[in-house]
Amino acid sequence: MLDDFLVRAGLAGLGVVLAAGPLGCFVVWRRMAYFGDATAHAAILGVALSLGFGAPVYLGTLGVAIAMGWLVAHLAGRGEAVDTALGVLAHGALAVGLVAASFVPGLRNDLNAWLFGDILLVRPADLAWVWGGALLVLGLLIWRWQAMVTATVNEELAMAAGINPARERLILTLAMAIIVAVAIRIVGALLVSALLVIPAAAARGLARSPEHMAVIATLIGAVSVGLGLAASLYADTPAGPSIIAAASVIFLCALPLRRGLA
């Protein structure tokens, strides 16, 4: 079954959204879209360094994503012109990555696959990385769910309950770096943040609780993967952008159904 490229693509997409759905809820709650952009855009530098030194791409991407995630988390903790700093880092990291990629033979010709994803070329070995990373992130979120929700709602309340908000931010940073590393092959560095934000944003107005929102976001992500792959198969559209376009359409369709929840 895994010899069928479309089945592999579907399994890879489902593996990513399994973790991206609940993780995206925290991105939306904490208003961290630029945080995700900076981490994802830096992944291109990780790809260039990995291929340049002959290292595994997933490990190199993960290392650079963690470093960038730590940097933007540190800046966010300072609370001074965070949006400007994250904007500079997001676009600066992408620019540095593209410059580095120009020095790697062969990468320039394959750059679109890393920028926009190429889920249809996922191999069985890629599935192991995707599902391993997704299950690791999902395990982290389940383990720290209540603490992270409390720290997101009110940091003072979290500290009163014995929860360290800085630790929860670091866990969130690590989870985002892992998702970026495993999803870059699926939707590309430019669209990873959209895969986190759009399904969660669509689910926000439909949910009755944080847990309900996480489930709905995951389901919306799964439907988006199915619709995007169908569009790619029957209309010959690029798979990664088609997945994000499908999620965007679902978001627009969900607007009239919003409950007006904060």
PDB file of C-alpha atoms in Angstrom:
ATOM      1  CA  MET A   1       0.000   0.000   0.000  1.00  0.00           C
ATOM      2  CA  LEU A   2       2.815   2.385   0.850  1.00  0.00           C
ATOM      3  CA  ASP A   3       4.097   2.061  -2.712  1.00  0.00           C
ATOM      4  CA  ASP A   4       1.174   4.258  -3.789  1.00  0.00           C
ATOM      5  CA  PHE A   5       2.441   7.851  -3.766  1.00  0.00           C
ATOM      6  CA  LEU A   6      -1.022   9.261  -3.094  1.00  0.00           C
ATOM      7  CA  VAL A   7      -1.515   7.055  -0.036  1.00  0.00           C
ATOM      8  CA  ARG A   8       1.884   8.081   1.291  1.00  0.00           C
ATOM      9  CA  ALA A   9       1.006  11.728   0.722  1.00  0.00           C
ATOM     10  CA  GLY A  10      -2.291  11.326   2.593  1.00  0.00           C
ATOM     11  CA  LEU A  11      -0.637   9.562   5.515  1.00  0.00           C
ATOM     12  CA  ALA A  12       2.062  12.242   5.700  1.00  0.00           C
ATOM     13  CA  GLY A  13      -0.515  15.035   5.669  1.00  0.00           C
ATOM     14  CA  LEU A  14      -2.618  13.367   8.361  1.00  0.00           C
ATOM     15  CA  GLY A  15       0.461  12.843  10.505  1.00  0.00           C
ATOM     16  CA  VAL A  16       1.321  16.544  10.368  1.00  0.00           C
ATOM     17  CA  VAL A  17      -2.202  17.832  11.088  1.00  0.00           C
ATOM     18  CA  LEU A  18      -2.565  15.414  13.999  1.00  0.00           C
ATOM     19  CA  ALA A  19      -0.076  17.562  15.895  1.00  0.00           C
ATOM     20  CA  ALA A  20      -0.472  20.853  14.017  1.00  0.00           C
ATOM     21  CA  GLY A  21      -4.162  21.094  14.958  1.00  0.00           C
ATOM     22  CA  PRO A  22      -3.756  21.356  18.743  1.00  0.00           C
ATOM     23  CA  LEU A  23      -0.421  23.171  18.445  1.00  0.00           C
ATOM     24  CA  GLY A  24      -1.998  25.740  16.148  1.00  0.00           C
ATOM     25  CA  CYS A  25      -4.529  26.533  18.878  1.00  0.00           C
ATOM     26  CA  PHE A  26      -1.726  27.869  21.057  1.00  0.00           C
ATOM     27  CA  VAL A  27      -0.342  29.838  18.111  1.00  0.00           C
ATOM     28  CA  VAL A  28      -3.755  31.492  17.701  1.00  0.00           C
ATOM     29  CA  TRP A  29      -4.366  32.025  21.422  1.00  0.00           C
ATOM     30  CA  ARG A  30      -0.936  33.553  21.954  1.00  0.00           C
ATOM     31  CA  ARG A  31      -1.011  35.504  18.664  1.00  0.00           C
ATOM     32  CA  MET A  32       2.232  33.890  17.540  1.00  0.00           C
ATOM     33  CA  ALA A  33       1.783  33.829  13.762  1.00  0.00           C
ATOM     34  CA  TYR A  34       5.002  35.796  13.222  1.00  0.00           C
ATOM     35  CA  PHE A  35       6.723  33.470  15.682  1.00  0.00           C
ATOM     36  CA  GLY A  36       5.768  30.569  13.441  1.00  0.00           C
ATOM     37  CA  ASP A  37       6.869  32.433  10.319  1.00  0.00           C
ATOM     38  CA  ALA A  38      10.315  33.170  11.731  1.00  0.00           C
ATOM     39  CA  THR A  39      10.830  29.558  12.829  1.00  0.00           C
ATOM     40  CA  ALA A  40       9.585  28.142   9.528  1.00  0.00           C
ATOM     41  CA  HIS A  41      11.530  30.540   7.305  1.00  0.00           C
ATOM     42  CA  ALA A  42      14.743  29.712   9.143  1.00  0.00           C
ATOM     43  CA  ALA A  43      14.235  26.096   8.131  1.00  0.00           C
ATOM     44  CA  ILE A  44      15.485  26.916   4.625  1.00  0.00           C
ATOM     45  CA  LEU A  45      18.853  27.744   6.169  1.00  0.00           C
ATOM     46  CA  GLY A  46      18.733  24.354   7.883  1.00  0.00           C
ATOM     47  CA  VAL A  47      18.061  22.651   4.558  1.00  0.00           C
ATOM     48  CA  ALA A  48      20.984  24.459   2.894  1.00  0.00           C
ATOM     49  CA  LEU A  49      23.396  23.648   5.740  1.00  0.00           C
ATOM     50  CA  SER A  50      22.294  20.012   5.848  1.00  0.00           C
ATOM     51  CA  LEU A  51      22.726  19.430   2.130  1.00  0.00           C
ATOM     52  CA  GLY A  52      25.949  21.439   2.064  1.00  0.00           C
ATOM     53  CA  PHE A  53      27.554  19.305   4.791  1.00  0.00           C
ATOM     54  CA  GLY A  54      25.905  16.019   3.844  1.00  0.00           C
ATOM     55  CA  ALA A  55      23.841  15.792   7.035  1.00  0.00           C
ATOM     56  CA  PRO A  56      20.263  14.489   7.332  1.00  0.00           C
ATOM     57  CA  VAL A  57      17.908  17.279   6.237  1.00  0.00           C
ATOM     58  CA  TYR A  58      15.381  16.691   9.002  1.00  0.00           C
ATOM     59  CA  LEU A  59      18.027  16.929  11.728  1.00  0.00           C
ATOM     60  CA  GLY A  60      19.614  20.064  10.272  1.00  0.00           C
ATOM     61  CA  THR A  61      16.236  21.707   9.831  1.00  0.00           C
ATOM     62  CA  LEU A  62      15.237  20.808  13.379  1.00  0.00           C
ATOM     63  CA  GLY A  63      18.452  22.255  14.803  1.00  0.00           C
ATOM     64  CA  VAL A  64      18.101  25.587  13.005  1.00  0.00           C
ATOM     65  CA  ALA A  65      14.369  25.773  13.798  1.00  0.00           C
ATOM     66  CA  ILE A  66      15.062  25.207  17.507  1.00  0.00           C
ATOM     67  CA  ALA A  67      17.751  27.902  17.488  1.00  0.00           C
ATOM     68  CA  MET A  68      15.452  30.399  15.779  1.00  0.00           C
ATOM     69  CA  GLY A  69      12.555  29.402  18.030  1.00  0.00           C
ATOM     70  CA  TRP A  70      14.655  30.020  21.120  1.00  0.00           C
ATOM     71  CA  LEU A  71      15.732  33.412  19.772  1.00  0.00           C
ATOM     72  CA  VAL A  72      12.216  34.613  18.996  1.00  0.00           C
ATOM     73  CA  ALA A  73      10.930  33.242  22.316  1.00  0.00           C
ATOM     74  CA  HIS A  74      13.655  35.223  24.083  1.00  0.00           C
ATOM     75  CA  LEU A  75      12.661  38.382  22.223  1.00  0.00           C
ATOM     76  CA  ALA A  76       8.984  37.770  22.941  1.00  0.00           C
ATOM     77  CA  GLY A  77       9.775  37.484  26.629  1.00  0.00           C
ATOM     78  CA  ARG A  78      11.320  40.957  26.617  1.00  0.00           C
ATOM     79  CA  GLY A  79       8.092  42.487  25.321  1.00  0.00           C
ATOM     80  CA  GLU A  80       9.734  45.370  23.445  1.00  0.00           C
ATOM     81  CA  ALA A  81       8.602  45.930  19.833  1.00  0.00           C
ATOM     82  CA  VAL A  82       8.076  42.196  19.494  1.00  0.00           C
ATOM     83  CA  ASP A  83       6.078  42.394  16.266  1.00  0.00           C
ATOM     84  CA  THR A  84       8.797  44.413  14.543  1.00  0.00           C
ATOM     85  CA  ALA A  85      11.584  42.153  15.784  1.00  0.00           C
ATOM     86  CA  LEU A  86       9.732  39.009  14.695  1.00  0.00           C
ATOM     87  CA  GLY A  87       8.988  40.550  11.299  1.00  0.00           C
ATOM     88  CA  VAL A  88      12.671  41.312  10.777  1.00  0.00           C
ATOM     89  CA  LEU A  89      13.698  37.821  11.894  1.00  0.00           C
ATOM     90  CA  ALA A  90      11.064  36.079   9.773  1.00  0.00           C
ATOM     91  CA  HIS A  91      12.075  37.757   6.532  1.00  0.00           C
ATOM     92  CA  GLY A  92      15.756  38.000   7.401  1.00  0.00           C
ATOM     93  CA  ALA A  93      15.946  34.275   8.157  1.00  0.00           C
ATOM     94  CA  LEU A  94      14.319  33.462   4.825  1.00  0.00           C
ATOM     95  CA  ALA A  95      16.710  35.747   2.954  1.00  0.00           C
ATOM     96  CA  VAL A  96      19.786  34.270   4.645  1.00  0.00           C
ATOM     97  CA  GLY A  97      18.502  30.770   3.909  1.00  0.00           C
ATOM     98  CA  LEU A  98      17.987  31.575   0.226  1.00  0.00           C
ATOM     99  CA  VAL A  99      21.465  33.074  -0.023  1.00  0.00           C
ATOM    100  CA  ALA A 100      22.949  29.986   1.639  1.00  0.00           C
ATOM    101  CA  ALA A 101      20.955  27.750  -0.718  1.00  0.00           C
ATOM    102  CA  SER A 102      22.539  29.478  -3.734  1.00  0.00           C
ATOM    103  CA  PHE A 103      25.922  28.034  -2.684  1.00  0.00           C
ATOM    104  CA  VAL A 104      24.669  24.429  -2.538  1.00  0.00           C
ATOM    105  CA  PRO A 105      24.941  22.659  -5.908  1.00  0.00           C
ATOM    106  CA  GLY A 106      21.590  21.357  -7.103  1.00  0.00           C
ATOM    107  CA  LEU A 107      19.528  22.935  -4.320  1.00  0.00           C
ATOM    108  CA  ARG A 108      18.604  25.993  -6.375  1.00  0.00           C
ATOM    109  CA  ASN A 109      16.785  23.760  -8.881  1.00  0.00           C
ATOM    110  CA  ASP A 110      14.918  21.985  -6.070  1.00  0.00           C
ATOM    111  CA  LEU A 111      14.191  25.110  -4.046  1.00  0.00           C
ATOM    112  CA  ASN A 112      10.471  25.286  -4.868  1.00  0.00           C
ATOM    113  CA  ALA A 113       9.933  21.906  -3.212  1.00  0.00           C
ATOM    114  CA  TRP A 114      11.346  23.247   0.051  1.00  0.00           C
ATOM    115  CA  LEU A 115       9.590  26.608  -0.167  1.00  0.00           C
ATOM    116  CA  PHE A 116       6.136  25.319  -1.118  1.00  0.00           C
ATOM    117  CA  GLY A 117       6.364  21.642  -0.247  1.00  0.00           C
ATOM    118  CA  ASP A 118       6.046  18.531  -2.401  1.00  0.00           C
ATOM    119  CA  ILE A 119       3.915  16.091  -0.465  1.00  0.00           C
ATOM    120  CA  LEU A 120       3.527  13.845  -3.507  1.00  0.00           C
ATOM    121  CA  LEU A 121       7.232  12.949  -3.335  1.00  0.00           C
ATOM    122  CA  VAL A 122       7.106  11.719   0.265  1.00  0.00           C
ATOM    123  CA  ARG A 123       8.935   8.414   0.692  1.00  0.00           C
ATOM    124  CA  PRO A 124       8.336   5.685   3.296  1.00  0.00           C
ATOM    125  CA  ALA A 125      11.386   6.955   5.208  1.00  0.00           C
ATOM    126  CA  ASP A 126       9.829  10.433   5.290  1.00  0.00           C
ATOM    127  CA  LEU A 127       6.666   8.943   6.789  1.00  0.00           C
ATOM    128  CA  ALA A 128       8.689   7.598   9.703  1.00  0.00           C
ATOM    129  CA  TRP A 129      10.093  11.100  10.402  1.00  0.00           C
ATOM    130  CA  VAL A 130       6.710  12.776   9.999  1.00  0.00           C
ATOM    131  CA  TRP A 131       4.792  10.419  12.253  1.00  0.00           C
ATOM    132  CA  GLY A 132       7.619  10.167  14.782  1.00  0.00           C
ATOM    133  CA  GLY A 133       7.817  13.961  15.076  1.00  0.00           C
ATOM    134  CA  ALA A 134       4.033  14.369  15.130  1.00  0.00           C
ATOM    135  CA  LEU A 135       3.564  11.793  17.879  1.00  0.00           C
ATOM    136  CA  LEU A 136       6.368  13.389  19.892  1.00  0.00           C
ATOM    137  CA  VAL A 137       4.684  16.810  19.640  1.00  0.00           C
ATOM    138  CA  LEU A 138       1.290  15.330  20.438  1.00  0.00           C
ATOM    139  CA  GLY A 139       2.749  13.607  23.485  1.00  0.00           C
ATOM    140  CA  LEU A 140       4.310  16.876  24.678  1.00  0.00           C
ATOM    141  CA  LEU A 141       0.998  18.700  24.262  1.00  0.00           C
ATOM    142  CA  ILE A 142      -1.006  16.031  26.085  1.00  0.00           C
ATOM    143  CA  TRP A 143       1.542  15.974  28.908  1.00  0.00           C
ATOM    144  CA  ARG A 144       1.614  19.755  29.360  1.00  0.00           C
ATOM    145  CA  TRP A 145      -1.847  20.657  28.042  1.00  0.00           C
ATOM    146  CA  GLN A 146      -3.454  22.009  31.206  1.00  0.00           C
ATOM    147  CA  ALA A 147      -0.322  23.840  32.296  1.00  0.00           C
ATOM    148  CA  MET A 148       0.116  25.431  28.877  1.00  0.00           C
ATOM    149  CA  VAL A 149      -3.547  26.472  28.715  1.00  0.00           C
ATOM    150  CA  THR A 150      -3.316  28.042  32.174  1.00  0.00           C
ATOM    151  CA  ALA A 151      -0.097  29.892  31.277  1.00  0.00           C
ATOM    152  CA  THR A 152      -1.726  31.104  28.058  1.00  0.00           C
ATOM    153  CA  VAL A 153      -4.822  32.440  29.820  1.00  0.00           C
ATOM    154  CA  ASN A 154      -3.020  34.180  32.688  1.00  0.00           C
ATOM    155  CA  GLU A 155       0.661  33.941  33.562  1.00  0.00           C
ATOM    156  CA  GLU A 156       0.124  35.325  37.084  1.00  0.00           C
ATOM    157  CA  LEU A 157      -2.497  32.655  37.746  1.00  0.00           C
ATOM    158  CA  ALA A 158      -0.130  30.036  36.360  1.00  0.00           C
ATOM    159  CA  MET A 159       2.691  31.116  38.691  1.00  0.00           C
ATOM    160  CA  ALA A 160       0.280  31.051  41.630  1.00  0.00           C
ATOM    161  CA  ALA A 161      -0.531  27.453  40.695  1.00  0.00           C
ATOM    162  CA  GLY A 162       3.165  26.541  40.628  1.00  0.00           C
ATOM    163  CA  ILE A 163       3.481  26.625  36.843  1.00  0.00           C
ATOM    164  CA  ASN A 164       6.521  28.238  35.258  1.00  0.00           C
ATOM    165  CA  PRO A 165       5.311  30.192  32.176  1.00  0.00           C
ATOM    166  CA  ALA A 166       8.832  30.404  30.761  1.00  0.00           C
ATOM    167  CA  ARG A 167       9.112  26.609  30.801  1.00  0.00           C
ATOM    168  CA  GLU A 168       5.785  26.266  29.004  1.00  0.00           C
ATOM    169  CA  ARG A 169       6.980  28.754  26.353  1.00  0.00           C
ATOM    170  CA  LEU A 170      10.115  26.679  25.823  1.00  0.00           C
ATOM    171  CA  ILE A 171       8.050  23.509  25.399  1.00  0.00           C
ATOM    172  CA  LEU A 172       5.864  25.319  22.891  1.00  0.00           C
ATOM    173  CA  THR A 173       8.967  26.533  21.061  1.00  0.00           C
ATOM    174  CA  LEU A 174      10.349  22.988  20.875  1.00  0.00           C
ATOM    175  CA  ALA A 175       7.024  21.647  19.616  1.00  0.00           C
ATOM    176  CA  MET A 176       6.866  24.286  16.884  1.00  0.00           C
ATOM    177  CA  ALA A 177      10.437  23.543  15.799  1.00  0.00           C
ATOM    178  CA  ILE A 178       9.632  19.828  15.475  1.00  0.00           C
ATOM    179  CA  ILE A 179       6.509  20.526  13.419  1.00  0.00           C
ATOM    180  CA  VAL A 180       8.450  22.861  11.133  1.00  0.00           C
ATOM    181  CA  ALA A 181      11.129  20.208  10.623  1.00  0.00           C
ATOM    182  CA  VAL A 182       8.674  17.459   9.677  1.00  0.00           C
ATOM    183  CA  ALA A 183       6.177  19.615   7.743  1.00  0.00           C
ATOM    184  CA  ILE A 184       8.625  21.455   5.490  1.00  0.00           C
ATOM    185  CA  ARG A 185       8.506  18.562   3.011  1.00  0.00           C
ATOM    186  CA  ILE A 186       4.686  18.618   3.107  1.00  0.00           C
ATOM    187  CA  VAL A 187       3.718  22.285   2.640  1.00  0.00           C
ATOM    188  CA  GLY A 188       7.099  24.056   2.493  1.00  0.00           C
ATOM    189  CA  ALA A 189       8.759  26.711   4.620  1.00  0.00           C
ATOM    190  CA  LEU A 190       6.503  29.492   3.356  1.00  0.00           C
ATOM    191  CA  LEU A 191       3.261  27.700   4.252  1.00  0.00           C
ATOM    192  CA  VAL A 192       4.018  25.822   7.492  1.00  0.00           C
ATOM    193  CA  SER A 193       2.765  28.700   9.622  1.00  0.00           C
ATOM    194  CA  ALA A 194      -0.470  28.802   7.602  1.00  0.00           C
ATOM    195  CA  LEU A 195      -1.055  25.114   8.340  1.00  0.00           C
ATOM    196  CA  LEU A 196      -0.808  25.943  12.045  1.00  0.00           C
ATOM    197  CA  VAL A 197      -2.884  29.124  12.023  1.00  0.00           C
ATOM    198  CA  ILE A 198      -5.734  28.661   9.533  1.00  0.00           C
ATOM    199  CA  PRO A 199      -7.364  25.428  10.835  1.00  0.00           C
ATOM    200  CA  ALA A 200      -7.113  26.700  14.419  1.00  0.00           C
ATOM    201  CA  ALA A 201      -8.546  30.088  13.436  1.00  0.00           C
ATOM    202  CA  ALA A 202     -11.450  28.361  11.676  1.00  0.00           C
ATOM    203  CA  ALA A 203     -12.080  26.156  14.712  1.00  0.00           C
ATOM    204  CA  ARG A 204     -11.940  29.002  17.215  1.00  0.00           C
ATOM    205  CA  GLY A 205     -15.439  30.301  16.549  1.00  0.00           C
ATOM    206  CA  LEU A 206     -16.947  26.809  16.508  1.00  0.00           C
ATOM    207  CA  ALA A 207     -15.519  25.421  19.734  1.00  0.00           C
ATOM    208  CA  ARG A 208     -16.972  25.255  23.234  1.00  0.00           C
ATOM    209  CA  SER A 209     -13.695  24.576  25.051  1.00  0.00           C
ATOM    210  CA  PRO A 210      -9.938  24.497  24.382  1.00  0.00           C
ATOM    211  CA  GLU A 211     -10.024  20.729  23.924  1.00  0.00           C
ATOM    212  CA  HIS A 212     -12.968  20.994  21.549  1.00  0.00           C
ATOM    213  CA  MET A 213     -11.108  23.610  19.531  1.00  0.00           C
ATOM    214  CA  ALA A 214      -8.058  21.338  19.238  1.00  0.00           C
ATOM    215  CA  VAL A 215     -10.207  18.470  17.939  1.00  0.00           C
ATOM    216  CA  ILE A 216     -12.029  20.666  15.411  1.00  0.00           C
ATOM    217  CA  ALA A 217      -8.741  22.208  14.207  1.00  0.00           C
ATOM    218  CA  THR A 218      -7.315  18.723  13.646  1.00  0.00           C
ATOM    219  CA  LEU A 219     -10.401  17.652  11.699  1.00  0.00           C
ATOM    220  CA  ILE A 220     -10.286  20.808   9.562  1.00  0.00           C
ATOM    221  CA  GLY A 221      -6.620  20.161   8.854  1.00  0.00           C
ATOM    222  CA  ALA A 222      -7.379  16.565   7.833  1.00  0.00           C
ATOM    223  CA  VAL A 223     -10.203  17.662   5.509  1.00  0.00           C
ATOM    224  CA  SER A 224      -7.904  20.312   4.018  1.00  0.00           C
ATOM    225  CA  VAL A 225      -5.283  17.669   3.272  1.00  0.00           C
ATOM    226  CA  GLY A 226      -7.886  15.511   1.536  1.00  0.00           C
ATOM    227  CA  LEU A 227      -9.285  18.385  -0.518  1.00  0.00           C
ATOM    228  CA  GLY A 228      -5.813  19.681  -1.406  1.00  0.00           C
ATOM    229  CA  LEU A 229      -4.659  16.270  -2.607  1.00  0.00           C
ATOM    230  CA  ALA A 230      -7.868  15.823  -4.595  1.00  0.00           C
ATOM    231  CA  ALA A 231      -7.337  19.203  -6.268  1.00  0.00           C
ATOM    232  CA  SER A 232      -3.745  18.283  -7.041  1.00  0.00           C
ATOM    233  CA  LEU A 233      -4.808  14.939  -8.522  1.00  0.00           C
ATOM    234  CA  TYR A 234      -7.723  16.113 -10.655  1.00  0.00           C
ATOM    235  CA  ALA A 235      -6.775  19.724 -11.461  1.00  0.00           C
ATOM    236  CA  ASP A 236      -2.977  19.306 -11.525  1.00  0.00           C
ATOM    237  CA  THR A 237      -2.468  22.071  -8.949  1.00  0.00           C
ATOM    238  CA  PRO A 238       0.545  22.174  -6.568  1.00  0.00           C
ATOM    239  CA  ALA A 239      -0.329  19.997  -3.575  1.00  0.00           C
ATOM    240  CA  GLY A 240       1.068  22.111  -0.719  1.00  0.00           C
ATOM    241  CA  PRO A 241      -0.580  25.400  -1.747  1.00  0.00           C
ATOM    242  CA  SER A 242      -3.788  23.481  -2.560  1.00  0.00           C
ATOM    243  CA  ILE A 243      -3.950  22.194   1.021  1.00  0.00           C
ATOM    244  CA  ILE A 244      -3.598  25.709   2.416  1.00  0.00           C
ATOM    245  CA  ALA A 245      -6.127  27.067  -0.097  1.00  0.00           C
ATOM    246  CA  ALA A 246      -8.613  24.408   1.011  1.00  0.00           C
ATOM    247  CA  ALA A 247      -8.078  25.355   4.654  1.00  0.00           C
ATOM    248  CA  SER A 248      -8.647  29.014   3.755  1.00  0.00           C
ATOM    249  CA  VAL A 249     -11.943  28.183   2.044  1.00  0.00           C
ATOM    250  CA  ILE A 250     -13.066  26.227   5.115  1.00  0.00           C
ATOM    251  CA  PHE A 251     -12.143  29.219   7.282  1.00  0.00           C
ATOM    252  CA  LEU A 252     -14.299  31.518   5.142  1.00  0.00           C
ATOM    253  CA  CYS A 253     -17.189  29.051   5.201  1.00  0.00           C
ATOM    254  CA  ALA A 254     -16.943  28.822   8.996  1.00  0.00           C
ATOM    255  CA  LEU A 255     -17.200  32.584   9.521  1.00  0.00           C
ATOM    256  CA  PRO A 256     -21.027  32.706   9.498  1.00  0.00           C
ATOM    257  CA  LEU A 257     -21.099  29.876  12.065  1.00  0.00           C
ATOM    258  CA  ARG A 258     -18.856  31.562  14.594  1.00  0.00           C
ATOM    259  CA  ARG A 259     -20.024  31.541  18.178  1.00  0.00           C
ATOM    260  CA  GLY A 260     -18.219  34.793  18.921  1.00  0.00           C
ATOM    261  CA  LEU A 261     -15.917  33.110  21.411  1.00  0.00           C
ATOM    262  CA  ALA A 262     -12.769  34.994  22.474  1.00  0.00           C
TER     263      ALA A 262
END
